[in-house]
Coordinates of C-alpha atoms in Angstrom, one line a residue:
X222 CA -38.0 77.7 14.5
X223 CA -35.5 74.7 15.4
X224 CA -37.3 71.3 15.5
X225 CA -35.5 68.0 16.6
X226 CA -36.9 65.1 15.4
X227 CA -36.4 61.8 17.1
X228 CA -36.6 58.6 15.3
X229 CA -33.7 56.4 15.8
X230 CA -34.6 52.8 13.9
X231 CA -35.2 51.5 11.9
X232 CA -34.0 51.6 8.7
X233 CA -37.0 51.4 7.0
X234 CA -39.1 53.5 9.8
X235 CA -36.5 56.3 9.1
X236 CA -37.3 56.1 5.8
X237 CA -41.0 56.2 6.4
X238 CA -40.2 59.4 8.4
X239 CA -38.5 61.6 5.8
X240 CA -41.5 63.2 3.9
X241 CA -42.7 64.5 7.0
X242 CA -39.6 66.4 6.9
X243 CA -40.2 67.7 3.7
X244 CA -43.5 68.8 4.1
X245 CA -42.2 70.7 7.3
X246 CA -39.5 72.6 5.3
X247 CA -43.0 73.8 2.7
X248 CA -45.2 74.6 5.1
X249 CA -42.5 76.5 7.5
X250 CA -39.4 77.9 5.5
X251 CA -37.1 78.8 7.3
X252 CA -37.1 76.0 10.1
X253 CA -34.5 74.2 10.9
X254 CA -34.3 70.3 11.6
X255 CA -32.2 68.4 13.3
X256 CA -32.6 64.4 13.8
X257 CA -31.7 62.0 16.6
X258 CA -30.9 58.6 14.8
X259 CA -28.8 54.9 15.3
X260 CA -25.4 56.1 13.6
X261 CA -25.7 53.1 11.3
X262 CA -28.5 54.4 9.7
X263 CA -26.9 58.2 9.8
X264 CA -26.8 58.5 6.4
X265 CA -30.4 58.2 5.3
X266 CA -31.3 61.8 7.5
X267 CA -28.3 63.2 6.1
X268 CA -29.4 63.1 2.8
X269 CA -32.5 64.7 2.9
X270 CA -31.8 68.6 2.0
X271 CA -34.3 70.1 4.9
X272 CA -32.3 68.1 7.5
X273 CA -29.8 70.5 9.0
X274 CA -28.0 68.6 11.9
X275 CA -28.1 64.6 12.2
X276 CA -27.1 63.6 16.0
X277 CA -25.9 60.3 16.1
X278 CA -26.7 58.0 18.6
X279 CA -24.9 54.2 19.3
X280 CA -27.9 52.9 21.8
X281 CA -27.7 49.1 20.7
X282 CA -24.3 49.2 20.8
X283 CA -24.0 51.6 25.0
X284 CA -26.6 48.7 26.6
X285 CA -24.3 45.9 25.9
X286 CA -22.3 46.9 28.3
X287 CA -24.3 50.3 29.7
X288 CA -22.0 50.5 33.3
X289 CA -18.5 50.6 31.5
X290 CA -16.1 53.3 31.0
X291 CA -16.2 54.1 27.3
X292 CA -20.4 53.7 27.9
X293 CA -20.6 56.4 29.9
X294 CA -18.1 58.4 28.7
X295 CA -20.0 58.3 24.9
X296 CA -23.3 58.8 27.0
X297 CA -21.9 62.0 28.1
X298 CA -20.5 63.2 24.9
X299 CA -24.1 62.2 23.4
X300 CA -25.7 64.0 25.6
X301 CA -23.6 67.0 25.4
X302 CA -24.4 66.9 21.7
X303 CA -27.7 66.9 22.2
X304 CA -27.8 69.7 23.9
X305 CA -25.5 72.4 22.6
X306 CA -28.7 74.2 21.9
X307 CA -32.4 74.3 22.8
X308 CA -35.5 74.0 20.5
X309 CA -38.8 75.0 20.0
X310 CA -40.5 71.3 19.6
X311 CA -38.8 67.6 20.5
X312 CA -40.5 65.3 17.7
X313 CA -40.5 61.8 19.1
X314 CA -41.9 60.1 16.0
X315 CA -41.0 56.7 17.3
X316 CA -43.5 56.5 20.0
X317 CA -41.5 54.4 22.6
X318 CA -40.7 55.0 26.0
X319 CA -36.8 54.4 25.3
X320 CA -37.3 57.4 22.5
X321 CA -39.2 59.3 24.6
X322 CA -36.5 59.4 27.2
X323 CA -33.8 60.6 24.7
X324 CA -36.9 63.3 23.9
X325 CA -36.6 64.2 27.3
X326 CA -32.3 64.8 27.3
X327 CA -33.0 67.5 24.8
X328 CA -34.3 70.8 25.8
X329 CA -37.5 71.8 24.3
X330 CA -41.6 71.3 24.9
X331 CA -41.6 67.1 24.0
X332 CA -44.6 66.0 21.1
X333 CA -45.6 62.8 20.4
X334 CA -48.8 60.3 20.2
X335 CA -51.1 60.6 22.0
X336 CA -52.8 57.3 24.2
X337 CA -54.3 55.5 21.0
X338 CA -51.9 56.3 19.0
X339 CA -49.0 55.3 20.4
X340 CA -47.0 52.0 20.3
X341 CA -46.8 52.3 24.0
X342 CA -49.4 54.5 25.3
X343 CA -47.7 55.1 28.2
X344 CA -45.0 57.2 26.4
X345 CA -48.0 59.8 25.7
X346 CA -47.1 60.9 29.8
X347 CA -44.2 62.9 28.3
X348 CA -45.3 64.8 26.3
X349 CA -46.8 68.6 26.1
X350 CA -48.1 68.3 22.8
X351 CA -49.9 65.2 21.2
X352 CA -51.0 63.9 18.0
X353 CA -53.3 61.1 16.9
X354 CA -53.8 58.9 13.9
X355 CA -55.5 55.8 12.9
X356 CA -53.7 52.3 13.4
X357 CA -54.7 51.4 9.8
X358 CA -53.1 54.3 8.1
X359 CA -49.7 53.5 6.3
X360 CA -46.7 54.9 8.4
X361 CA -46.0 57.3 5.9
X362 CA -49.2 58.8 6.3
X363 CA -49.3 58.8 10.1
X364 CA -45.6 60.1 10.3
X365 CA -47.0 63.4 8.1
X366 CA -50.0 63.8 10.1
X367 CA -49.0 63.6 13.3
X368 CA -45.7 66.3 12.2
X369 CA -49.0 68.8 10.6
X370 CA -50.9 68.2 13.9
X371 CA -47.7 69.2 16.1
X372 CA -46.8 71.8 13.9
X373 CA -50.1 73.1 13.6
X374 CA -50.1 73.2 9.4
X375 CA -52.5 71.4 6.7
X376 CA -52.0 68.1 6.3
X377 CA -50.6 68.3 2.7
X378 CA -52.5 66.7 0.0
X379 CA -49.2 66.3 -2.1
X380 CA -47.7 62.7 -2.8
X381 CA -44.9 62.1 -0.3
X382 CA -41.8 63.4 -1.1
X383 CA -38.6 61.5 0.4
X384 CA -36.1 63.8 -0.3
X385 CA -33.5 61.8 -0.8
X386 CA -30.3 62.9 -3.1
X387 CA -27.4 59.9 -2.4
X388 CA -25.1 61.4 -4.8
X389 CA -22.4 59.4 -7.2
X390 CA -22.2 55.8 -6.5
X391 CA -18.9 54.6 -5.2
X392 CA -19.8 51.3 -6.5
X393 CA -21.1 49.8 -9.6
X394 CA -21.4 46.3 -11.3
X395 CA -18.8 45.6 -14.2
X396 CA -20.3 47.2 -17.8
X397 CA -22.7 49.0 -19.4
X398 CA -25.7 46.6 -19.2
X399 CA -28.5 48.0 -17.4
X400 CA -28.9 46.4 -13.5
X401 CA -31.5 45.1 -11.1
X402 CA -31.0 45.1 -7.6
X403 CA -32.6 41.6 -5.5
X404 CA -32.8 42.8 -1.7
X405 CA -33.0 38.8 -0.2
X406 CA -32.3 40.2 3.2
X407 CA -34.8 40.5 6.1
X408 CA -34.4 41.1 10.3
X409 CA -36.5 37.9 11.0
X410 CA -36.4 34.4 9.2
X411 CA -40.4 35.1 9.1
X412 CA -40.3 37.8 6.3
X413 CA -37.5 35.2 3.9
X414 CA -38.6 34.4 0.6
X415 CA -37.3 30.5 -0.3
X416 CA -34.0 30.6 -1.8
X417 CA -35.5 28.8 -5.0
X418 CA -37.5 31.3 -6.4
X419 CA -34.7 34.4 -5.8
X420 CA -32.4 32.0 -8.3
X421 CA -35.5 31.8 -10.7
X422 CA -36.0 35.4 -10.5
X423 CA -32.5 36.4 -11.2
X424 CA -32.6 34.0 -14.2
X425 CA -35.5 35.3 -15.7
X426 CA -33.7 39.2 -14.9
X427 CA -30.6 37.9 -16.5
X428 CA -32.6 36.4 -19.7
X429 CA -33.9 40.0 -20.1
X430 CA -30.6 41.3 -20.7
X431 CA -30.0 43.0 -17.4
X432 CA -26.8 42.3 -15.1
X433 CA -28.2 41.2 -11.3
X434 CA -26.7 42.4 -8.4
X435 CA -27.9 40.3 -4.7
X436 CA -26.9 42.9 -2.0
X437 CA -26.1 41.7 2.0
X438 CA -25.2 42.9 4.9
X439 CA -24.0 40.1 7.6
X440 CA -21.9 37.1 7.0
X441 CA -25.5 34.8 7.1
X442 CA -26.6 37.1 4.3
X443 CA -23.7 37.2 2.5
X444 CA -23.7 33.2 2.3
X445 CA -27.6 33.3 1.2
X446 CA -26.4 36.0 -1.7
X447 CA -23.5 34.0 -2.5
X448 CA -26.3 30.9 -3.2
X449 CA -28.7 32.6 -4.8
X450 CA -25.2 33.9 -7.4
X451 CA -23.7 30.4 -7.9
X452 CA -27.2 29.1 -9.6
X453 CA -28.1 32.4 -11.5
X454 CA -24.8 34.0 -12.6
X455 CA -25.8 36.9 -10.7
X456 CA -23.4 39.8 -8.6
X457 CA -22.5 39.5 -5.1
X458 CA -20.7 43.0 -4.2
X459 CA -18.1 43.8 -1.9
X460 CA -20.0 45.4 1.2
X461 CA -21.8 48.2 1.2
X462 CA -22.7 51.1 3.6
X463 CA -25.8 52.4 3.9
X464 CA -25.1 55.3 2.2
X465 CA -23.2 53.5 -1.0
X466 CA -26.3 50.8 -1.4
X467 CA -28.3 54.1 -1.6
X468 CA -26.2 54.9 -4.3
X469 CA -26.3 52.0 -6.2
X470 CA -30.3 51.9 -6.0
X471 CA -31.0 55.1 -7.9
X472 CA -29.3 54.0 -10.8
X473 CA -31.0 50.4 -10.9
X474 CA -33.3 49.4 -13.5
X475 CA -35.5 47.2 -10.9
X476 CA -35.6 46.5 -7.2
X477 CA -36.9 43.7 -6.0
X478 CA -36.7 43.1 -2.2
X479 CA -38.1 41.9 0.8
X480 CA -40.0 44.2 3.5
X481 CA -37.0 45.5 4.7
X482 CA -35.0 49.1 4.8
X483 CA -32.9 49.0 1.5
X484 CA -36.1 47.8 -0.4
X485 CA -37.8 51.3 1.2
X486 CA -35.1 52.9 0.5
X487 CA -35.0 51.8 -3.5
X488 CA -39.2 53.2 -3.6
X489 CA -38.0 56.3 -2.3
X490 CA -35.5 57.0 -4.7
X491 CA -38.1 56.7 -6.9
X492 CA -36.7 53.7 -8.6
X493 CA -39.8 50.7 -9.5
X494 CA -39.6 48.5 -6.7
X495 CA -41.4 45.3 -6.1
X496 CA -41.7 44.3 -2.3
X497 CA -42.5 41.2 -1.3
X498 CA -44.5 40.7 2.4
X499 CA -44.1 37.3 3.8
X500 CA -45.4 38.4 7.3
X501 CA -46.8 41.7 7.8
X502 CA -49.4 44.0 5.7
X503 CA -48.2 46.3 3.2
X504 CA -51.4 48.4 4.0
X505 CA -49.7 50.0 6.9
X506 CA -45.6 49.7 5.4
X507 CA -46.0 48.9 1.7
X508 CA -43.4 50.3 -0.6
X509 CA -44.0 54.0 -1.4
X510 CA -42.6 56.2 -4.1
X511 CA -42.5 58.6 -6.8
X512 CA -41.7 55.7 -9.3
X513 CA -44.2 52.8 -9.8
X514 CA -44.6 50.6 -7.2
X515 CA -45.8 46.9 -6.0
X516 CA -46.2 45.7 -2.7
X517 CA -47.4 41.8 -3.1
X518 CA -48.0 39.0 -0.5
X519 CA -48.7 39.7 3.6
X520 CA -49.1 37.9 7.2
X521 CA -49.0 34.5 6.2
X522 CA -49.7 34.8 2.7
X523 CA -46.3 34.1 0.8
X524 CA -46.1 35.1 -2.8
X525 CA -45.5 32.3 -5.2
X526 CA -43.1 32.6 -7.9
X527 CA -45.5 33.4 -10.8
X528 CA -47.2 35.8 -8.5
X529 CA -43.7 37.2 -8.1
X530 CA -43.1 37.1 -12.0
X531 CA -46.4 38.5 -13.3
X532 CA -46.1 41.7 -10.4
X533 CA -42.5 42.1 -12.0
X534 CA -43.7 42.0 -15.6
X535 CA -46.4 44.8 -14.8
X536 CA -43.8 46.7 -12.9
X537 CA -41.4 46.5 -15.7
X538 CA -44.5 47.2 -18.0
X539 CA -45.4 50.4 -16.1
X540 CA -41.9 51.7 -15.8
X541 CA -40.9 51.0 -19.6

């Protein structure tokens, strides 16, 4: 059986999306997966064993300029891509109608939500096959179910399993002290943690023993690191991919980050993570792992600083 699965962004949603995978490669062997993703976030798919074929997509970067040339002429190539070969299901797992529409480019019988489950009901039109799930379910949860349902398979009673396997880091802080990775980062100014309390953090980290390293990835984010560095004697690295933060994660210590893809990414490695939720519920997108875990704070309820320090000192306890 070939599936395609179609979840494009983002980074953390991808994330959320790859023990469905696995538990399709258990309760099917022998199928094979393909995934339609943003090529910036390429790498996570591609490093999930059951994940055959990753299609790479550059949507955000086509509707800038959608009518020109080179647009059309990597929409064409994309699309011949897409369809070298048919398959047997089209998973849109992002429940949009823009996703839905790349569904329908591929050839194959579309699934998807159905009405009340999806993000925009309307998408549910497309599709031959349909799934449903409770709102107040955690994504990872609602990503495995709705793949059983499709699929037609138990809903595994099994802990997710991410799948990841990053390989050898490319790059690593000076030394042999043990690390912890601070993820200060977010998409909106919304889910920021105050500056502050990231330089307290990184002192009390460095007081421990541990070298800290304050990962970035724009220029606004790489001034923010560089501030939280110059008060806490902390890293700033070069920049990383995707694909070489990933590598740097499984061999930290600690994680601490905001709700954002690397912090996802550091839980599903298995590493302990601590996420902090400035403004949205870790019910339905906590951190989730193999390793210990803490997701602390949510919509409009900031964590202090000695909230932030006691989670971290029960993390640390738990993972010792």
């Amino acid at each position: 059986m070939r599936v395609l699965i179609v979840k494009t962004s983002s980074m953390g949603d991808i994330v959320h999306a790859l023990p469905a995978a696995s538990d399709m490669a258990r309760a099917m062997p022998g199928i094979r997966i393909d995934w339609l993703v943003e090529q910036s976030f390429a790498s996570i798919p591609a490093h999930h064993p059951a994940v055959a074929r990753v299609i790479p997509l550059q949507w955000r970067k086509w509707r800038k300029r959608l009518l020109s040339a080179d647009s059309m002429t990597a929409l064409r190539d994309f699309k011949a891509q897409l369809t070298l070969q048919p398959y047997d299901l089209v998973i849109d797992m992002q429940g949009l109608i823009k996703s839905a529409l790349f569904a329908c480019l591929a050839h194959g019988p579309r699934g998807g939500w159905n009405w009340s489950s999806a993000r925009e009901p309307m998408v549910s039109l497309l599709y031959q096959r349909k799934a449903n799930a409770p709102w107040s379910a955690h994504a990872v949860h609602r990503c495995r179910t709705m793949v059983a349902q499709l699929l037609d398979y138990a809903l595994p009673a099994t802990p997710p399993d991410f799948g990841l396997q990053p390989g050898a880091a490319t790059w690593l802080p000076e030394g042999r002290q043990p690390f912890s990775v601070l993820v200060p980062c977010a998409s909106r100014p919304e889910k920021l943690w105050p500056e502050a309390d990231w330089t307290a953090l990184a002192r009390h980290l460095k007081s421990l023993g541990q070298q800290v390293v304050v990962l970035w990835g724009s220029p606004a984010e790489h001034e923010r690191a560089q501030r939280i560095v110059q008060a806490s004697c902390a890293v700033v690295p070069p920049f990383l991919s995707v694909e070489q933060a990933m590598q740097l994660m499984a061999q930290a210590q600690t994680v601490v980050g905001l709700d954002t893809g690397l912090t996802h990414i550091a839980a599903a490695l298995g590493r302990p993570t601590l996420g902090i939720y400035c403004d949205y519920e870790p019910g339905l997108a906590g951190v989730t792992g193999s390793g210990p875990v803490i997701s602390l704070g949510g919509k409009r309820q900031i964590p202090t600083r000695a909230d932030v320090m006691a989670a971290l000192a029960r993390l640390q306890t738990t993972a010792a």
